Amino acid sequence: MITVSTSNEAYHHGNLRDALLAAGLSALEGAEGKAPSLRELARAVGVSPTAVYRHFPDKHALDKALALEGLQLLGQEQAEAAAKVGGGSAGFAETGRAYVRFALAHPALFRLMFTQGEPIEHAGHADPARELLTANTRALAGDPEKAETLALQAWSIAHGLAMLMLDGRIPADDALIERMLDTRSLFPQSG
Amino acid sequence: MITVSTSNEAYHHGNLRDALLAAGLSALEGAEGKAPSLRELARAVGVSPTAVYRHFPDKHALDKALALEGLQLLGQEQAEAAAKVGGGSAGFAETGRAYVRFALAHPALFRLMFTQGEPIEHAGHADPARELLTANTRALAGDPEKAETLALQAWSIAHGLAMLMLDGRIPADDALIERMLDTRSLFPQSG
DNA sequence: GACCCTATGTTTACAGCGTTCACTTTAACC
DNA sequence: GGTTAAAGTGAACGCTGTAAACATAGGGTC
């Protein structure tokens, strides 16, 4: 999704925006990642702070672009995880585990993804993680209203668990994730 | 929990700490509240920024103290809500609704309460909201391990719902809260 | 009642932040 | 090949949290 030129110069043509996003993601990724400042990213890319404003109206826009990248990544990892167990009800449960694993693996990025005020929207096509969720629940529950409730409940519990673990309220323990996201005990009406 | 003197002066004696916390809470409370800066609070209280450092080692310590106040408030509101419906299983469900309602009523405060790194601890006695939770689940589930799982699941779903609503991912709708936190469908093994 | 000590405040200063403005460079086009 | 618009620079502003040196006031002791 991001392409950076190999030439060390010529930022003067086209790729500053992507270079900034790449620098931002690499600052955010990893368990020790933290939200980078605008000036920090400009430095990392070898450009003056104000150059950033040629590509983003303000810091918030930069953050939103980074959040969008994060959402794509999350959706991707979830889809892969679900595919690995063969989809269906097991795949649904797996997307939940992948969600929490993603949050724990990229805490700063995950936080950024959800702190941007409005939900992020790529021009036209929406959040892939969310699309996956609604597709899964529609397949599991017959009634569409039941499906939506199930989707939001599943999302809430995964998100809450992720947040509470990130915030140090609940030990970030793999076995605990397993126990908490047991769909059979949680949502007995489905699957 | 916080007491502020009525005299407009004499901060030189005793109450700057409490005055700062009061100013902080009033900045945080309300739907439009935002996290106040240290200097902002110093200004509000009529004191130089560095005076704050006589009472808190750094900004983070001030934030933690504010978070602690928030946790007390939350626990209080939950207990009241549960008492109003007469405790028991209905009371348990009510604490969940109160949790989400609190988050929506005081977004900035709620965020602050959970972004302080380590869980907050008042010297000795712990988070009242959490005590209420474990007491409730122990009463509902016989097996203590089942009770703990239930507690963490209930916490996660309430917290996740609150966060997703605060972040604009899910409409902050009262009827939706009701539907999402329906304990009978969520945790059929209990109550 | 004078004295000193400690708690609590002030002033000044520094580096970093996001952002604005005026200016310069550069690549592309007729 | 000169013009123009896009994409960069540099200096500056007000904000932030924080450190260091200094001022002041109140309480306890002689």
Short mmCIF file of C-alpha atoms (C1' of nucleotides) in Angstrom, two decimals:
data_model
loop_
_atom_site.label_atom_id
_atom_site.label_comp_id
_atom_site.label_asym_id
_atom_site.label_seq_id
_atom_site.Cartn_x
_atom_site.Cartn_y
_atom_site.Cartn_z
CA MET A 1 0.00 0.00 0.00
CA ILE A 2 2.94 2.32 0.55
CA THR A 3 5.73 2.57 -1.96
CA VAL A 4 8.98 4.39 -1.27
CA SER A 5 11.52 5.19 -3.93
CA THR A 6 14.99 3.74 -3.53
CA SER A 7 16.72 6.93 -4.61
CA ASN A 8 17.84 8.89 -1.55
CA GLU A 9 16.92 12.23 -3.03
CA ALA A 10 14.30 13.60 -5.34
CA TYR A 11 11.73 13.83 -2.61
CA HIS A 12 10.93 16.76 -4.72
CA HIS A 13 8.89 14.50 -6.83
CA GLY A 14 5.92 12.59 -5.73
CA ASN A 15 6.88 10.35 -2.85
CA LEU A 16 7.18 12.53 0.23
CA ARG A 17 3.69 11.60 1.27
CA ASP A 18 4.40 7.89 1.12
CA ALA A 19 7.79 8.34 2.75
CA LEU A 20 6.12 10.10 5.67
CA LEU A 21 3.58 7.33 6.05
CA ALA A 22 6.29 4.69 5.92
CA ALA A 23 8.30 6.54 8.57
CA GLY A 24 5.17 6.94 10.64
CA LEU A 25 4.28 3.27 10.47
CA SER A 26 7.76 2.17 11.41
CA ALA A 27 7.62 4.51 14.41
CA LEU A 28 4.23 3.15 15.42
CA GLU A 29 4.81 -0.53 14.84
CA GLY A 30 6.36 -2.75 17.45
CA ALA A 31 5.51 -3.23 21.07
CA GLU A 32 7.49 -0.16 22.13
CA GLY A 33 6.18 2.10 19.40
CA LYS A 34 4.89 5.53 20.24
CA ALA A 35 2.96 8.15 18.34
CA PRO A 36 5.52 10.19 16.39
CA SER A 37 5.44 13.97 16.18
CA LEU A 38 5.13 15.72 12.86
CA ARG A 39 8.61 17.17 13.20
CA GLU A 40 9.99 13.77 14.09
CA LEU A 41 8.67 12.29 10.86
CA ALA A 42 9.96 15.22 8.84
CA ARG A 43 13.39 14.66 10.38
CA ALA A 44 13.27 10.93 9.68
CA VAL A 45 12.57 11.63 6.05
CA GLY A 46 15.10 14.43 5.79
CA VAL A 47 12.77 17.30 5.13
CA SER A 48 11.80 20.51 6.89
CA PRO A 49 8.75 20.36 9.15
CA THR A 50 6.73 22.66 6.96
CA ALA A 51 7.18 20.50 3.90
CA VAL A 52 4.70 18.11 5.45
CA TYR A 53 1.98 20.69 4.94
CA ARG A 54 2.26 20.31 1.19
CA HIS A 55 0.81 16.82 1.58
CA PHE A 56 -1.39 16.98 4.66
CA PRO A 57 -3.46 19.96 5.78
CA ASP A 58 -2.47 19.34 9.40
CA LYS A 59 -1.14 16.76 11.83
CA HIS A 60 -4.54 15.21 12.30
CA ALA A 61 -4.78 14.41 8.59
CA LEU A 62 -1.42 12.70 8.76
CA ASP A 63 -2.62 10.68 11.74
CA LYS A 64 -5.78 9.71 9.92
CA ALA A 65 -3.77 8.48 6.96
CA LEU A 66 -1.62 6.40 9.31
CA ALA A 67 -4.73 5.07 11.03
CA LEU A 68 -6.08 4.02 7.67
CA GLU A 69 -2.92 2.08 6.92
CA GLY A 70 -3.30 0.39 10.28
CA LEU A 71 -6.87 -0.63 9.54
CA GLN A 72 -5.82 -2.20 6.26
CA LEU A 73 -3.12 -4.13 8.06
CA LEU A 74 -5.53 -5.34 10.72
CA GLY A 75 -8.08 -6.50 8.17
CA GLN A 76 -5.36 -8.31 6.28
CA GLU A 77 -4.07 -10.16 9.35
CA GLN A 78 -7.59 -11.09 10.38
CA ALA A 79 -8.43 -12.45 6.95
CA GLU A 80 -5.24 -14.52 6.89
CA ALA A 81 -5.91 -15.88 10.37
CA ALA A 82 -9.47 -16.84 9.45
CA ALA A 83 -8.37 -18.46 6.22
CA LYS A 84 -5.79 -20.53 8.08
CA VAL A 85 -8.50 -22.33 10.08
CA GLY A 86 -10.81 -22.65 7.11
CA GLY A 87 -13.37 -19.92 7.72
CA GLY A 88 -16.82 -20.59 9.10
CA SER A 89 -17.52 -20.47 12.81
CA ALA A 90 -13.91 -21.31 13.67
CA GLY A 91 -12.76 -18.56 11.34
CA PHE A 92 -15.04 -16.08 13.06
CA ALA A 93 -13.54 -16.91 16.43
CA GLU A 94 -10.10 -16.59 14.91
CA THR A 95 -10.72 -13.07 13.66
CA GLY A 96 -11.42 -12.10 17.26
CA ARG A 97 -8.16 -13.56 18.47
CA ALA A 98 -6.32 -11.91 15.58
CA TYR A 99 -7.86 -8.59 16.57
CA VAL A 100 -6.53 -8.77 20.10
CA ARG A 101 -3.17 -10.12 18.94
CA PHE A 102 -2.84 -7.21 16.55
CA ALA A 103 -3.55 -4.73 19.32
CA LEU A 104 -0.93 -6.29 21.57
CA ALA A 105 1.64 -6.46 18.79
CA HIS A 106 1.15 -2.84 17.69
CA PRO A 107 -0.20 -0.94 20.69
CA ALA A 108 0.58 2.58 19.52
CA LEU A 109 -0.76 1.93 16.04
CA PHE A 110 -3.89 0.30 17.40
CA ARG A 111 -4.56 3.23 19.70
CA LEU A 112 -4.03 5.68 16.87
CA MET A 113 -6.47 3.78 14.69
CA PHE A 114 -9.30 4.44 17.13
CA THR A 115 -8.52 7.91 18.39
CA GLN A 116 -9.05 9.86 15.20
CA GLY A 117 -12.50 11.15 15.97
CA GLU A 118 -14.57 10.14 12.98
CA PRO A 119 -14.28 6.61 11.68
CA ILE A 120 -11.70 6.56 8.93
CA GLU A 121 -12.93 6.15 5.42
CA HIS A 122 -10.95 5.31 2.39
CA ALA A 123 -12.52 7.01 -0.59
CA GLY A 124 -15.31 4.60 -1.34
CA HIS A 125 -14.40 1.23 0.07
CA ALA A 126 -14.62 0.96 3.84
CA ASP A 127 -12.79 -0.67 6.71
CA PRO A 128 -11.96 -4.25 5.66
CA ALA A 129 -11.92 -5.52 9.25
CA ARG A 130 -15.47 -4.36 9.66
CA GLU A 131 -16.60 -5.85 6.38
CA LEU A 132 -15.18 -9.17 7.45
CA LEU A 133 -17.06 -8.95 10.71
CA THR A 134 -20.46 -8.29 9.20
CA ALA A 135 -19.94 -10.97 6.55
CA ASN A 136 -19.09 -13.48 9.27
CA THR A 137 -22.01 -12.70 11.52
CA ARG A 138 -24.47 -12.67 8.66
CA ALA A 139 -23.35 -16.16 7.79
CA LEU A 140 -23.72 -17.35 11.38
CA ALA A 141 -26.99 -15.77 12.41
CA GLY A 142 -30.07 -16.02 10.24
CA ASP A 143 -31.98 -12.97 11.39
CA PRO A 144 -30.16 -9.84 10.14
CA GLU A 145 -30.95 -7.90 13.32
CA LYS A 146 -29.57 -10.75 15.41
CA ALA A 147 -26.55 -10.72 13.13
CA GLU A 148 -25.91 -7.06 13.76
CA THR A 149 -26.25 -7.44 17.49
CA LEU A 150 -23.90 -10.39 17.39
CA ALA A 151 -21.41 -8.42 15.31
CA LEU A 152 -21.39 -5.46 17.67
CA GLN A 153 -21.17 -7.69 20.73
CA ALA A 154 -18.26 -9.62 19.26
CA TRP A 155 -16.52 -6.42 18.25
CA SER A 156 -17.08 -4.91 21.68
CA ILE A 157 -15.69 -7.83 23.59
CA ALA A 158 -12.61 -8.10 21.38
CA HIS A 159 -12.05 -4.36 21.48
CA GLY A 160 -12.63 -4.12 25.21
CA LEU A 161 -10.31 -7.01 25.90
CA ALA A 162 -7.64 -5.49 23.67
CA MET A 163 -7.95 -2.10 25.34
CA LEU A 164 -7.96 -3.40 28.87
CA MET A 165 -4.88 -5.47 28.12
CA LEU A 166 -3.12 -2.53 26.48
CA ASP A 167 -3.96 -0.37 29.46
CA GLY A 168 -2.56 -2.92 31.88
CA ARG A 169 -5.90 -3.68 33.49
CA ILE A 170 -5.90 -7.30 32.44
CA PRO A 171 -2.75 -9.39 31.99
CA ALA A 172 -1.85 -9.67 28.30
CA ASP A 173 -1.94 -13.43 28.40
CA ASP A 174 -2.51 -15.68 25.39
CA ALA A 175 -4.38 -18.30 27.37
CA LEU A 176 -6.61 -15.63 28.78
CA ILE A 177 -7.47 -14.36 25.30
CA GLU A 178 -8.46 -17.90 24.42
CA ARG A 179 -10.65 -18.24 27.48
CA MET A 180 -12.30 -14.85 27.02
CA LEU A 181 -13.12 -15.22 23.36
CA ASP A 182 -14.61 -18.67 23.56
CA THR A 183 -17.54 -18.20 21.21
CA ARG A 184 -19.26 -21.36 22.36
CA SER A 185 -19.76 -20.03 25.89
CA LEU A 186 -20.20 -16.42 24.83
CA PHE A 187 -22.64 -16.71 21.98
CA PRO A 188 -24.33 -20.09 22.41
CA GLN A 189 -27.21 -19.08 20.18
CA SER A 190 -24.89 -19.07 17.15
CA GLY A 191 -22.56 -21.64 15.60
CA MET B 1 -13.24 13.48 48.24
CA ILE B 2 -11.94 16.89 47.23
CA THR B 3 -12.37 19.91 49.45
CA VAL B 4 -11.60 23.43 48.34
CA SER B 5 -11.40 26.38 50.66
CA THR B 6 -13.80 29.24 50.12
CA SER B 7 -11.17 31.91 50.76
CA ASN B 8 -9.82 33.24 47.48
CA GLU B 9 -6.25 33.42 48.72
CA ALA B 10 -4.05 31.56 51.14
CA TYR B 11 -3.24 28.86 48.64
CA HIS B 12 -0.08 29.16 50.57
CA HIS B 13 -1.53 26.77 52.98
CA GLY B 14 -2.64 23.28 52.29
CA ASN B 15 -5.17 23.23 49.53
CA LEU B 16 -3.40 23.79 46.22
CA ARG B 17 -3.36 20.09 45.52
CA ASP B 18 -7.09 19.77 46.00
CA ALA B 19 -7.75 22.97 44.09
CA LEU B 20 -5.81 21.59 41.14
CA LEU B 21 -7.76 18.36 41.23
CA ALA B 22 -11.05 20.22 41.41
CA ALA B 23 -10.05 22.40 38.46
CA GLY B 24 -8.93 19.31 36.58
CA LEU B 25 -12.16 17.47 37.18
CA SER B 26 -14.28 20.41 36.11
CA ALA B 27 -12.23 20.62 32.91
CA LEU B 28 -12.62 16.90 32.27
CA GLU B 29 -16.26 16.48 33.16
CA GLY B 30 -19.00 17.11 30.70
CA ALA B 31 -19.49 15.82 27.19
CA GLU B 32 -17.20 18.46 25.71
CA GLY B 33 -14.46 18.10 28.30
CA LYS B 34 -10.89 17.77 27.21
CA ALA B 35 -7.70 16.83 28.99
CA PRO B 36 -6.35 20.04 30.55
CA SER B 37 -2.71 21.01 30.38
CA LEU B 38 -0.71 21.53 33.52
CA ARG B 39 -0.34 25.22 32.81
CA GLU B 40 -4.04 25.52 32.16
CA LEU B 41 -4.84 24.14 35.59
CA ALA B 42 -2.24 26.38 37.22
CA ARG B 43 -3.86 29.36 35.50
CA ALA B 44 -7.35 28.27 36.55
CA VAL B 45 -6.22 28.15 40.14
CA GLY B 46 -4.25 31.39 39.95
CA VAL B 47 -0.80 30.02 40.50
CA SER B 48 2.44 29.80 38.53
CA PRO B 49 2.96 26.61 36.50
CA THR B 50 5.90 25.47 38.58
CA ALA B 51 3.95 25.65 41.81
CA VAL B 52 2.24 22.47 40.68
CA TYR B 53 5.53 20.64 41.13
CA ARG B 54 5.36 21.13 44.89
CA HIS B 55 2.41 18.75 44.92
CA PHE B 56 2.96 16.41 41.98
CA PRO B 57 6.34 15.15 40.72
CA ASP B 58 5.19 15.60 37.13
CA LYS B 59 2.18 15.93 34.87
CA HIS B 60 1.63 12.20 34.80
CA ALA B 61 1.23 12.10 38.57
CA LEU B 62 -1.40 14.81 38.34
CA ASP B 63 -3.19 12.82 35.67
CA LYS B 64 -3.07 9.71 37.79
CA ALA B 65 -4.61 11.56 40.71
CA LEU B 66 -7.38 12.81 38.43
CA ALA B 67 -7.89 9.30 37.08
CA LEU B 68 -8.25 8.04 40.61
CA GLU B 69 -10.96 10.59 41.31
CA GLY B 70 -12.70 9.42 38.18
CA LEU B 71 -12.59 5.80 39.26
CA GLN B 72 -14.16 6.67 42.60
CA LEU B 73 -16.92 8.53 40.81
CA LEU B 74 -17.56 5.65 38.45
CA GLY B 75 -17.74 3.12 41.28
CA GLN B 76 -20.12 5.37 43.12
CA GLU B 77 -22.48 5.78 40.17
CA GLN B 78 -22.43 2.06 39.49
CA ALA B 79 -23.24 1.20 43.08
CA GLU B 80 -26.12 3.65 43.10
CA ALA B 81 -27.48 2.29 39.83
CA ALA B 82 -27.29 -1.29 41.09
CA ALA B 83 -28.94 -0.39 44.39
CA LYS B 84 -31.78 1.28 42.54
CA VAL B 85 -32.84 -2.01 40.92
CA GLY B 86 -32.27 -4.02 44.08
CA GLY B 87 -28.96 -5.74 43.39
CA GLY B 88 -28.66 -9.33 42.31
CA SER B 89 -28.62 -10.31 38.65
CA ALA B 90 -30.54 -7.18 37.63
CA GLY B 91 -28.07 -5.11 39.61
CA PHE B 92 -25.18 -6.73 37.81
CA ALA B 93 -26.64 -5.85 34.43
CA GLU B 94 -27.27 -2.34 35.69
CA THR B 95 -23.61 -1.81 36.63
CA GLY B 96 -22.74 -2.52 33.02
CA ARG B 97 -25.16 0.04 31.72
CA ALA B 98 -23.94 2.54 34.31
CA TYR B 99 -20.38 1.92 33.12
CA VAL B 100 -21.20 2.82 29.54
CA ARG B 101 -23.39 5.73 30.57
CA PHE B 102 -20.54 7.10 32.65
CA ALA B 103 -18.16 6.88 29.70
CA LEU B 104 -20.58 8.73 27.44
CA ALA B 105 -21.29 11.39 30.04
CA HIS B 106 -17.62 12.06 30.81
CA PRO B 107 -15.63 11.03 27.74
CA ALA B 108 -12.42 12.88 28.52
CA LEU B 109 -12.39 11.74 32.12
CA PHE B 110 -13.14 8.16 31.16
CA ARG B 111 -10.31 8.14 28.63
CA LEU B 112 -7.93 9.60 31.17
CA MET B 113 -8.88 6.94 33.69
CA PHE B 114 -7.61 4.20 31.43
CA THR B 115 -4.62 5.79 29.77
CA GLN B 116 -2.37 6.13 32.78
CA GLY B 117 -0.20 3.10 32.15
CA GLU B 118 -0.33 1.16 35.38
CA PRO B 119 -3.68 0.56 36.99
CA ILE B 120 -4.30 3.26 39.54
CA GLU B 121 -4.13 2.30 43.16
CA HIS B 122 -5.25 4.28 46.10
CA ALA B 123 -2.98 3.56 49.04
CA GLY B 124 -4.44 0.28 50.21
CA HIS B 125 -8.01 0.08 49.01
CA ALA B 126 -8.44 -0.59 45.34
CA ASP B 127 -10.71 0.41 42.50
CA PRO B 128 -14.31 0.31 43.82
CA ALA B 129 -15.77 -0.39 40.37
CA ARG B 130 -13.66 -3.49 40.11
CA GLU B 131 -14.52 -4.68 43.60
CA LEU B 132 -18.18 -4.36 42.74
CA LEU B 133 -17.64 -6.41 39.62
CA THR B 134 -15.91 -9.33 41.30
CA ALA B 135 -18.43 -9.34 44.13
CA ASN B 136 -21.27 -9.51 41.62
CA THR B 137 -19.83 -12.28 39.52
CA ARG B 138 -18.89 -14.36 42.54
CA ALA B 139 -22.47 -14.20 43.66
CA LEU B 140 -23.75 -15.24 40.23
CA ALA B 141 -21.36 -18.03 39.31
CA GLY B 142 -20.54 -20.81 41.72
CA ASP B 143 -17.16 -21.87 40.40
CA PRO B 144 -14.61 -19.12 41.21
CA GLU B 145 -12.78 -19.60 37.92
CA LYS B 146 -16.04 -19.30 36.01
CA ALA B 147 -16.74 -16.20 38.06
CA GLU B 148 -13.46 -14.61 37.05
CA THR B 149 -13.99 -15.38 33.38
CA LEU B 150 -17.48 -13.97 33.60
CA ALA B 151 -16.18 -10.84 35.32
CA LEU B 152 -13.54 -10.19 32.69
CA GLN B 153 -15.94 -10.89 29.84
CA ALA B 154 -18.53 -8.55 31.27
CA TRP B 155 -15.90 -5.88 31.84
CA SER B 156 -14.55 -6.30 28.34
CA ILE B 157 -17.87 -5.98 26.61
CA ALA B 158 -18.88 -2.93 28.61
CA HIS B 159 -15.48 -1.33 28.14
CA GLY B 160 -15.35 -2.18 24.46
CA LEU B 161 -18.82 -0.85 23.87
CA ALA B 162 -17.99 2.34 25.75
CA MET B 163 -14.78 2.86 23.81
CA LEU B 164 -16.28 2.15 20.41
CA MET B 165 -19.09 4.57 21.14
CA LEU B 166 -16.68 7.24 22.36
CA ASP B 167 -14.58 6.78 19.25
CA GLY B 168 -17.59 7.15 17.00
CA ARG B 169 -17.47 3.60 15.70
CA ILE B 170 -20.84 2.67 17.08
CA PRO B 171 -23.72 5.13 17.52
CA ALA B 172 -23.98 6.24 21.14
CA ASP B 173 -27.54 5.09 21.42
CA ASP B 174 -29.32 4.18 24.66
CA ALA B 175 -31.42 1.45 23.07
CA LEU B 176 -28.30 -0.05 21.57
CA ILE B 177 -26.61 -0.17 24.98
CA GLU B 178 -29.63 -2.05 26.25
CA ARG B 179 -29.54 -4.53 23.39
CA MET B 180 -25.79 -5.08 23.63
CA LEU B 181 -25.65 -5.62 27.36
CA ASP B 182 -28.55 -8.02 27.60
CA THR B 183 -27.09 -10.48 30.11
CA ARG B 184 -29.70 -13.12 29.40
CA SER B 185 -28.50 -13.55 25.83
CA LEU B 186 -24.86 -12.85 26.54
CA PHE B 187 -24.21 -15.00 29.59
CA PRO B 188 -26.98 -17.61 29.62
CA GLN B 189 -25.02 -19.86 31.97
CA SER B 190 -25.45 -17.37 34.81
CA GLY B 191 -28.43 -15.70 36.42
"C1'" DG C 1 9.49 38.61 70.76
"C1'" DA C 2 13.40 37.47 67.54
"C1'" DC C 3 15.20 33.74 64.72
"C1'" DC C 4 15.61 30.22 61.64
"C1'" DC C 5 13.89 26.42 58.88
"C1'" DT C 6 11.06 24.30 55.84
"C1'" DA C 7 7.11 24.27 52.95
"C1'" DT C 8 5.30 26.60 49.33
"C1'" DG C 9 5.30 29.77 46.13
"C1'" DT C 10 7.63 32.93 41.77
"C1'" DT C 11 10.75 34.04 37.84
"C1'" DT C 12 13.36 32.95 34.18
"C1'" DA C 13 14.76 29.81 30.88
"C1'" DC C 14 14.97 25.75 27.63
"C1'" DA C 15 13.72 22.40 24.26
"C1'" DG C 16 10.06 20.48 21.70
"C1'" DC C 17 5.58 20.83 19.63
"C1'" DG C 18 2.05 22.27 15.66
"C1'" DT C 19 1.38 25.90 12.60
"C1'" DT C 20 1.76 30.44 9.69
"C1'" DC C 21 4.04 33.34 6.51
"C1'" DA C 22 7.18 34.90 3.16
"C1'" DC C 23 10.48 33.18 0.29
"C1'" DT C 24 13.11 29.88 -3.02
"C1'" DT C 25 13.76 26.04 -5.91
"C1'" DT C 26 12.53 22.81 -9.35
"C1'" DA C 27 10.17 20.16 -12.80
"C1'" DA C 28 6.90 20.23 -16.48
"C1'" DC C 29 4.61 22.53 -20.47
"C1'" DC C 30 3.76 25.56 -24.63
"C1'" DG D 1 13.66 28.50 -23.40
"C1'" DG D 2 10.88 31.10 -20.48
"C1'" DT D 3 6.61 30.78 -17.50
"C1'" DT D 4 4.03 28.73 -14.07
"C1'" DA D 5 2.47 25.87 -10.44
"C1'" DA D 6 3.97 22.37 -7.28
"C1'" DA D 7 7.03 21.35 -3.60
"C1'" DG D 8 10.49 22.62 -0.82
"C1'" DT D 9 13.07 26.06 3.01
"C1'" DG D 10 13.70 29.32 7.16
"C1'" DA D 11 12.26 32.23 10.66
"C1'" DA D 12 8.85 33.10 13.89
"C1'" DC D 13 4.69 32.55 17.20
"C1'" DG D 14 2.38 30.69 21.07
"C1'" DC D 15 1.79 26.62 23.30
"C1'" DT D 16 3.57 22.68 26.15
"C1'" DG D 17 6.20 20.21 30.24
"C1'" DT D 18 10.08 20.86 33.07
"C1'" DA D 19 14.48 22.56 35.58
"C1'" DA D 20 17.13 25.82 38.43
"C1'" DA D 21 17.65 29.63 41.29
"C1'" DC D 22 15.41 32.64 44.12
"C1'" DA D 23 11.56 34.70 47.38
"C1'" DT D 24 8.35 34.44 51.08
"C1'" DA D 25 5.67 33.21 54.68
"C1'" DG D 26 4.33 30.41 59.13
"C1'" DG D 27 5.45 27.57 62.95
"C1'" DG D 28 8.51 25.94 66.46
"C1'" DT D 29 12.28 26.95 69.45
"C1'" DC D 30 15.16 29.71 72.40
#
